[in-house]
Amino acid sequence: MERYCKVCFEKIKFSFLRNMIESKYSICSSCQEKIKVDFSSIKVDGVKIKFLSLYDGLLKNMLLSYKESNDFELRDSILYFFLPYIKLYSLNCIFVPIPSSKESNSKRGFNHLVEILKVHKLKYIDALENVSTKNQKELAANKRMNNKNIVINKNAYQLQDKKIILFDDVYTTGSTFISSVNAIKKISPKKIKGLIIMKNQFQIN
Amino acid sequence: MRNISFTCPICGNSDNKYIGFDIKNKPYCRLCCRLSGSKASYKVSNNVDYSLHLDYPLSEKQQEIANQIKSHLIEKHNVLVHAVTGAGKTELIYESFKYYLSKNLKVGFATPRKDVVIDLTPRFKDAFPKCNVVSIYGDHSSVFEGDILVLTTHQLYRYNNYFDLIVLDEIDAFPYKGNKQLETIFRKCIKGNYVLLSATPSSSDIKKIKEDNGVVLQLFERYHKHDLPLPTFIKGNYYSCYLKCLKYLRHFIKENKKVFVFTPTIDIGKSLYSFLSLFIKNGDFVSSKEEERSLIIERFKKGYYSYLVTTSILERGVTIENLQVIVFRADNTIYDCASLIQIAGRAGRKIKSPNGQVIFIGEIYNDEIKKAITEIKKYNEVKNNGKVL
């Protein structure tokens, strides 16, 4: 069957080797090369966060068209390149996606992080809930910290004494992440780690 | 990729490779899913004063063509205006705009380039001082309704069966040229008639409009009645091109003239600018990837810079006084005859400085350059002898 790259719509050349190693690919190798890999990590509130890339270039455009223009087909292409690394990093761990506001979820029609985890068959539990009325994006950076509105829901008690990974798409000021950490600490998991796809470099002081 | 038959209701695309499936397994078009936003609603304006104010009166030829456009539109014909660069194409349709506005009909001015929209909006505001002129382009799309809408072709998806008169400028410019989606979107927004403006229409454009109940009007005279500047070709090898470019740039700057140096790609532009900036300090490089490009162009217009190295983003719709043009590596495959004519048309547009110099620098004197030069010669001949093509 003919395959087309989901990002640049070009026909992907058939490669026997690639077909043997990976059966489900939807992004061509030239687009893969354009994704800038930038592994880095920081520690926030005693939780180690891993970043995969910078909030820039092709990956940013892909995420924006997936999130903002509801291009649902891109859900498997965004993390595709990092998948082997993520699988190693998340051995024996359960993903907990950081929630976005209900308003933006209903506008989009799907939860973008859950769909990414679902399509890659990563184990996850949707344990957090966002009850804020205002969108985090619309607030100024210094006001974001006070806008703590992330609470645990009834699924969270399955996570007791488990290793969990908090998963998000973009890290800007870290306020959402910190309030999620504070919320999830109430059920005392064994270990908390963080995995965030992109780091928004310019706004971190 | 699944084989289904689905046609996008917005852009008319039915190619299976551009069709995706959303969470409910319904097909959607991946080409125009970015063009999702609020649609405009039809409002009748309360304005009654549509007076037209022009700084310069139209020339005789311009007035003649403007009247012809108006009378063709009244007879419900579509119009293609083939006018040379710097002929004052935009001014030609003011008369028709005034006529349509006075009848409380909707008019719009669309163009593929964002920079052209930004450049044209103040000109419309000057011409129709009492009207509400609204410009709409990416990142600037909060107000959709006004008396006169100046917008990019991408934004036309908001207006379904809306315009009684829509003018499409630069029909041969990227990204409109050869883009079926944009063409479908353009067709869908028309309620009445349309006017196409171009300096370099292809023969298929002319054929298409003749089939579509249209007429072609030609204007081969610039507003100030001077000849179009004829490009000169300078041959050099890979390295001496840089030196020759520097030589001509220095020559122009000594005469206190502003210069555009066009480069085919961003990489070539960067390397050329890094070389030129060693010798001549007050210049800058601008490309589509530069975030502050409108600021740089604004500064250039005010005279902070004496030269600007640019990619083809400034090849259309930009009017700057006393401008000279150098095309670096004019033999690159990016440039075709139409874009070379457009670039050559940047020079000598203002009435105060009607003569400009255009220099093509390249390694090979190829067919496209030859064609562009002969075409410009032909326009000048037609203008001087009064023949019709």
CSV table of C-alpha atoms in Angstrom, one decimal, chain B residues 90-248:
chain,number,residue,atom,x,y,z
B,90,THR,CA,-5.1,49.7,-7.7
B,91,GLU,CA,-6.3,53.2,-8.6
B,92,LEU,CA,-8.2,51.8,-11.6
B,93,ILE,CA,-10.8,50.1,-9.5
B,94,TYR,CA,-11.6,53.0,-7.2
B,95,GLU,CA,-14.3,54.3,-9.5
B,96,SER,CA,-16.0,50.9,-9.6
B,97,PHE,CA,-15.7,50.6,-5.8
B,98,LYS,CA,-17.4,54.0,-5.4
B,99,TYR,CA,-20.2,52.9,-7.7
B,100,TYR,CA,-20.8,49.6,-5.8
B,101,LEU,CA,-20.6,51.2,-2.4
B,102,SER,CA,-23.1,53.9,-3.3
B,103,LYS,CA,-25.5,51.1,-4.1
B,104,ASN,CA,-24.8,49.5,-0.7
B,105,LEU,CA,-23.2,46.4,-2.2
B,106,LYS,CA,-20.3,44.5,-0.7
B,107,VAL,CA,-16.8,45.1,-2.1
B,108,GLY,CA,-13.5,43.4,-1.3
B,109,PHE,CA,-9.9,43.5,-2.4
B,110,ALA,CA,-8.0,40.3,-2.1
B,111,THR,CA,-4.3,39.5,-2.7
B,112,PRO,CA,-2.2,36.4,-2.0
B,113,ARG,CA,0.5,38.4,-0.1
B,114,LYS,CA,0.2,39.6,3.5
B,115,ASP,CA,2.8,42.4,2.9
B,116,VAL,CA,0.7,43.7,0.0
B,117,VAL,CA,-2.4,43.9,2.3
B,118,ILE,CA,-0.4,45.9,4.9
B,119,ASP,CA,0.9,48.1,2.1
B,120,LEU,CA,-2.4,48.8,0.5
B,121,THR,CA,-4.7,49.4,3.5
B,122,PRO,CA,-3.4,53.0,4.2
B,123,ARG,CA,-3.8,53.8,0.5
B,124,PHE,CA,-7.5,52.7,0.6
B,125,LYS,CA,-7.9,54.7,3.7
B,126,ASP,CA,-6.6,57.8,2.0
B,127,ALA,CA,-8.7,57.3,-1.1
B,128,PHE,CA,-12.0,56.7,0.8
B,129,PRO,CA,-11.5,58.9,3.9
B,130,LYS,CA,-15.1,58.5,5.2
B,131,CYS,CA,-15.3,54.7,4.8
B,132,ASN,CA,-14.4,52.0,7.2
B,133,VAL,CA,-11.5,50.1,5.6
B,134,VAL,CA,-10.8,46.8,7.3
B,135,SER,CA,-7.7,44.7,6.7
B,136,ILE,CA,-7.8,41.0,7.4
B,137,TYR,CA,-4.8,38.7,7.3
B,138,GLY,CA,-3.2,36.0,9.5
B,139,ASP,CA,-2.7,37.2,13.1
B,140,HIS,CA,-4.9,40.2,12.3
B,141,SER,CA,-8.4,38.9,12.1
B,142,SER,CA,-10.6,40.2,14.8
B,143,VAL,CA,-13.0,42.4,12.8
B,144,PHE,CA,-14.6,40.9,9.7
B,145,GLU,CA,-17.1,43.6,8.6
B,146,GLY,CA,-16.5,46.9,7.1
B,147,ASP,CA,-17.3,49.0,4.0
B,148,ILE,CA,-14.1,48.0,2.2
B,149,LEU,CA,-12.4,44.7,3.0
B,150,VAL,CA,-8.7,44.3,2.2
B,151,LEU,CA,-7.7,40.7,2.8
B,152,THR,CA,-5.4,37.8,1.9
B,153,THR,CA,-6.8,35.0,-0.3
B,154,HIS,CA,-6.6,32.6,2.6
B,155,GLN,CA,-9.1,34.7,4.6
B,156,LEU,CA,-11.7,34.5,1.9
B,157,TYR,CA,-13.0,31.2,3.5
B,158,ARG,CA,-14.9,33.4,6.0
B,159,TYR,CA,-17.1,34.9,3.2
B,160,ASN,CA,-19.3,32.4,1.5
B,161,ASN,CA,-21.3,33.9,-1.3
B,162,TYR,CA,-20.7,37.4,0.0
B,163,PHE,CA,-19.0,39.8,-2.4
B,164,ASP,CA,-20.9,41.7,-5.1
B,165,LEU,CA,-17.5,42.9,-6.4
B,166,ILE,CA,-14.2,41.2,-5.5
B,167,VAL,CA,-10.9,42.3,-6.9
B,168,LEU,CA,-8.1,39.8,-6.9
B,169,ASP,CA,-4.7,41.4,-7.3
B,170,GLU,CA,-1.5,39.6,-8.4
B,171,ILE,CA,-3.2,36.4,-9.6
B,172,ASP,CA,0.2,34.9,-10.6
B,173,ALA,CA,1.8,35.2,-7.2
B,174,PHE,CA,2.6,32.5,-4.7
B,175,PRO,CA,0.6,30.9,-3.0
B,176,TYR,CA,-2.5,31.6,-5.1
B,177,LYS,CA,-0.9,30.5,-8.4
B,178,GLY,CA,-1.7,26.9,-9.1
B,179,ASN,CA,-3.4,26.3,-5.7
B,180,LYS,CA,-6.7,24.7,-6.4
B,181,GLN,CA,-7.9,25.1,-2.8
B,182,LEU,CA,-7.5,28.9,-2.9
B,183,GLU,CA,-9.1,29.1,-6.3
B,184,THR,CA,-12.2,27.2,-5.1
B,185,ILE,CA,-12.4,29.4,-2.0
B,186,PHE,CA,-12.2,32.4,-4.2
B,187,ARG,CA,-14.9,31.2,-6.5
B,188,LYS,CA,-17.2,30.5,-3.5
B,189,CYS,CA,-17.0,34.0,-2.1
B,190,ILE,CA,-18.3,35.6,-5.3
B,191,LYS,CA,-21.9,36.7,-5.4
B,192,GLY,CA,-21.7,39.2,-8.2
B,193,ASN,CA,-18.7,39.8,-10.4
B,194,TYR,CA,-14.9,39.8,-10.1
B,195,VAL,CA,-12.0,41.8,-11.4
B,196,LEU,CA,-8.5,40.2,-11.8
B,197,LEU,CA,-5.4,42.4,-11.9
B,198,SER,CA,-2.1,41.3,-13.1
B,199,ALA,CA,1.1,42.5,-14.7
B,200,THR,CA,2.0,39.1,-16.1
B,201,PRO,CA,-1.1,37.0,-16.8
B,202,SER,CA,-0.4,33.6,-18.4
B,203,SER,CA,-2.2,32.6,-21.6
B,204,SER,CA,-4.4,30.1,-19.6
B,205,ASP,CA,-5.6,32.9,-17.4
B,206,ILE,CA,-6.7,34.9,-20.4
B,207,LYS,CA,-8.4,31.9,-21.9
B,208,LYS,CA,-10.1,31.1,-18.7
B,209,ILE,CA,-11.6,34.5,-18.2
B,210,LYS,CA,-12.8,34.7,-21.8
B,211,GLU,CA,-14.7,31.5,-21.3
B,212,ASP,CA,-16.2,32.9,-18.0
B,213,ASN,CA,-18.1,35.8,-19.5
B,214,GLY,CA,-15.1,38.1,-19.2
B,215,VAL,CA,-13.1,40.7,-21.1
B,216,VAL,CA,-9.4,41.5,-21.1
B,217,LEU,CA,-8.3,45.2,-20.8
B,218,GLN,CA,-4.8,46.2,-21.4
B,219,LEU,CA,-2.8,49.2,-20.1
B,220,PHE,CA,0.9,49.4,-21.1
B,221,GLU,CA,1.6,52.9,-19.9
B,222,ARG,CA,3.0,53.8,-16.5
B,223,TYR,CA,1.2,56.5,-14.6
B,224,HIS,CA,4.0,59.0,-15.2
B,225,LYS,CA,4.2,58.1,-18.9
B,226,HIS,CA,7.9,57.2,-18.8
B,227,ASP,CA,9.2,53.9,-20.2
B,228,LEU,CA,9.6,50.8,-18.1
B,229,PRO,CA,13.2,50.5,-16.9
B,230,LEU,CA,15.0,48.0,-19.1
B,231,PRO,CA,17.1,45.5,-17.2
B,232,THR,CA,20.7,45.0,-18.1
B,233,PHE,CA,22.4,41.6,-17.7
B,234,ILE,CA,25.8,41.3,-16.1
B,235,LYS,CA,27.6,38.1,-16.5
B,236,GLY,CA,30.1,36.7,-14.0
B,237,ASN,CA,31.2,33.5,-12.5
B,238,TYR,CA,30.3,32.1,-9.1
B,239,TYR,CA,32.6,34.3,-7.1
B,240,SER,CA,32.8,37.4,-9.2
B,241,CYS,CA,29.0,37.7,-8.9
B,242,TYR,CA,29.5,38.8,-5.3
B,243,LEU,CA,32.1,41.4,-6.4
B,244,LYS,CA,29.9,42.8,-9.2
B,245,CYS,CA,27.0,43.0,-6.9
B,246,LEU,CA,29.1,45.0,-4.4
B,247,LYS,CA,30.4,47.3,-7.2
B,248,TYR,CA,26.9,48.3,-8.4
